PDB file of C-alpha atoms in Angstrom:
ATOM      1  CA  MET A   1      89.137 146.804 117.005  1.00  0.00           C
ATOM      2  CA  ALA A   2      90.878 144.280 114.759  1.00  0.00           C
ATOM      3  CA  SER A   3      91.157 140.665 115.724  1.00  0.00           C
ATOM      4  CA  THR A   4      94.661 139.553 116.677  1.00  0.00           C
ATOM      5  CA  SER A   5      94.207 136.001 115.442  1.00  0.00           C
ATOM      6  CA  ALA A   6      93.717 135.918 111.708  1.00  0.00           C
ATOM      7  CA  ALA A   7      92.116 132.954 109.998  1.00  0.00           C
ATOM      8  CA  VAL A   8      94.820 130.488 109.000  1.00  0.00           C
ATOM      9  CA  PRO A   9      94.218 127.679 106.502  1.00  0.00           C
ATOM     10  CA  PHE A  10      94.108 124.368 108.336  1.00  0.00           C
ATOM     11  CA  TRP A  11      96.892 122.878 106.206  1.00  0.00           C
ATOM     12  CA  ARG A  12      99.198 125.678 107.320  1.00  0.00           C
ATOM     13  CA  SER A  13      98.198 125.306 110.962  1.00  0.00           C
ATOM     14  CA  ALA A  14      98.933 121.567 110.605  1.00  0.00           C
ATOM     15  CA  GLY A  15     102.495 122.474 109.575  1.00  0.00           C
ATOM     16  CA  ILE A  16     102.428 121.301 105.957  1.00  0.00           C
ATOM     17  CA  THR A  17     102.657 123.166 102.676  1.00  0.00           C
ATOM     18  CA  TYR A  18      99.793 123.529 100.241  1.00  0.00           C
ATOM     19  CA  VAL A  19     101.561 121.215  97.790  1.00  0.00           C
ATOM     20  CA  ALA A  20     101.820 118.493 100.447  1.00  0.00           C
ATOM     21  CA  TYR A  21      98.144 118.997 101.345  1.00  0.00           C
ATOM     22  CA  SER A  22      97.206 118.805  97.673  1.00  0.00           C
ATOM     23  CA  ASN A  23      99.183 115.566  97.271  1.00  0.00           C
ATOM     24  CA  VAL A  24      97.421 113.995 100.263  1.00  0.00           C
ATOM     25  CA  CYS A  25      94.012 114.938  98.829  1.00  0.00           C
ATOM     26  CA  ALA A  26      94.937 113.607  95.379  1.00  0.00           C
ATOM     27  CA  ASN A  27      96.095 110.283  96.847  1.00  0.00           C
ATOM     28  CA  LEU A  28      92.878 109.927  98.828  1.00  0.00           C
ATOM     29  CA  LEU A  29      90.800 110.618  95.738  1.00  0.00           C
ATOM     30  CA  ARG A  30      92.749 108.127  93.588  1.00  0.00           C
ATOM     31  CA  ASN A  31      92.308 105.408  96.211  1.00  0.00           C
ATOM     32  CA  CYS A  32      88.532 106.017  96.390  1.00  0.00           C
ATOM     33  CA  LEU A  33      87.954 105.475  92.665  1.00  0.00           C
ATOM     34  CA  LYS A  34      86.508 102.247  91.298  1.00  0.00           C
ATOM     35  CA  GLU A  35      88.204 100.170  88.619  1.00  0.00           C
ATOM     36  CA  PRO A  36      89.160 100.796  85.787  1.00  0.00           C
ATOM     37  CA  HIS A  37      89.433 104.496  86.722  1.00  0.00           C
ATOM     38  CA  LYS A  38      91.568 103.752  89.779  1.00  0.00           C
ATOM     39  CA  SER A  39      94.316 101.964  87.846  1.00  0.00           C
ATOM     40  CA  GLU A  40      94.341 104.737  85.212  1.00  0.00           C
ATOM     41  CA  ALA A  41      94.704 107.429  87.870  1.00  0.00           C
ATOM     42  CA  LEU A  42      97.466 105.526  89.663  1.00  0.00           C
ATOM     43  CA  THR A  43      99.529 105.288  86.469  1.00  0.00           C
ATOM     44  CA  ARG A  44      99.262 109.077  85.998  1.00  0.00           C
ATOM     45  CA  GLU A  45     100.698 109.539  89.487  1.00  0.00           C
ATOM     46  CA  LYS A  46     104.177 108.430  88.397  1.00  0.00           C
ATOM     47  CA  VAL A  47     106.755 111.116  87.666  1.00  0.00           C
ATOM     48  CA  HIS A  48     109.619 110.581  85.219  1.00  0.00           C
ATOM     49  CA  PHE A  49     112.579 112.941  85.094  1.00  0.00           C
ATOM     50  CA  SER A  50     116.282 112.921  84.341  1.00  0.00           C
ATOM     51  CA  ARG A  51     119.099 114.446  86.342  1.00  0.00           C
ATOM     52  CA  SER A  52     122.593 115.207  85.078  1.00  0.00           C
ATOM     53  CA  ASN A  53     125.613 115.742  87.300  1.00  0.00           C
ATOM     54  CA  TRP A  54     128.044 118.403  86.116  1.00  0.00           C
ATOM     55  CA  THR A  55     131.818 117.947  86.277  1.00  0.00           C
ATOM     56  CA  ASP A  56     134.270 120.624  85.146  1.00  0.00           C
ATOM     57  CA  GLY A  57     131.440 122.648  83.600  1.00  0.00           C
ATOM     58  CA  LYS A  58     130.158 119.772  81.426  1.00  0.00           C
ATOM     59  CA  PRO A  59     127.098 117.575  81.996  1.00  0.00           C
ATOM     60  CA  GLN A  60     127.642 113.870  82.535  1.00  0.00           C
ATOM     61  CA  LYS A  61     125.339 111.083  81.329  1.00  0.00           C
ATOM     62  CA  PRO A  62     121.804 111.761  82.627  1.00  0.00           C
ATOM     63  CA  ASN A  63     120.251 109.456  85.214  1.00  0.00           C
ATOM     64  CA  ILE A  64     116.597 108.655  84.530  1.00  0.00           C
ATOM     65  CA  GLU A  65     114.571 108.452  87.732  1.00  0.00           C
ATOM     66  CA  TYR A  66     111.025 107.379  88.466  1.00  0.00           C
ATOM     67  CA  ARG A  67     109.087 108.521  91.505  1.00  0.00           C
ATOM     68  CA  MET A  68     105.686 107.685  92.866  1.00  0.00           C
TER      69      MET A  68
END
């Protein structure tokens, strides 16, 4: 007889995605590091990207955004 309750990863049972779980773990690890490794890891956490709005089928000037 098969079990009706399959094993579910705890991050899924907590209601978050694997990417969100991975981000939480990465943040915890970065905060546990000692200097100078901590400051290096925190600078790698930043994300730089550009976004362009399109009007009449043509891209407008891109907006550069920074996220942490």
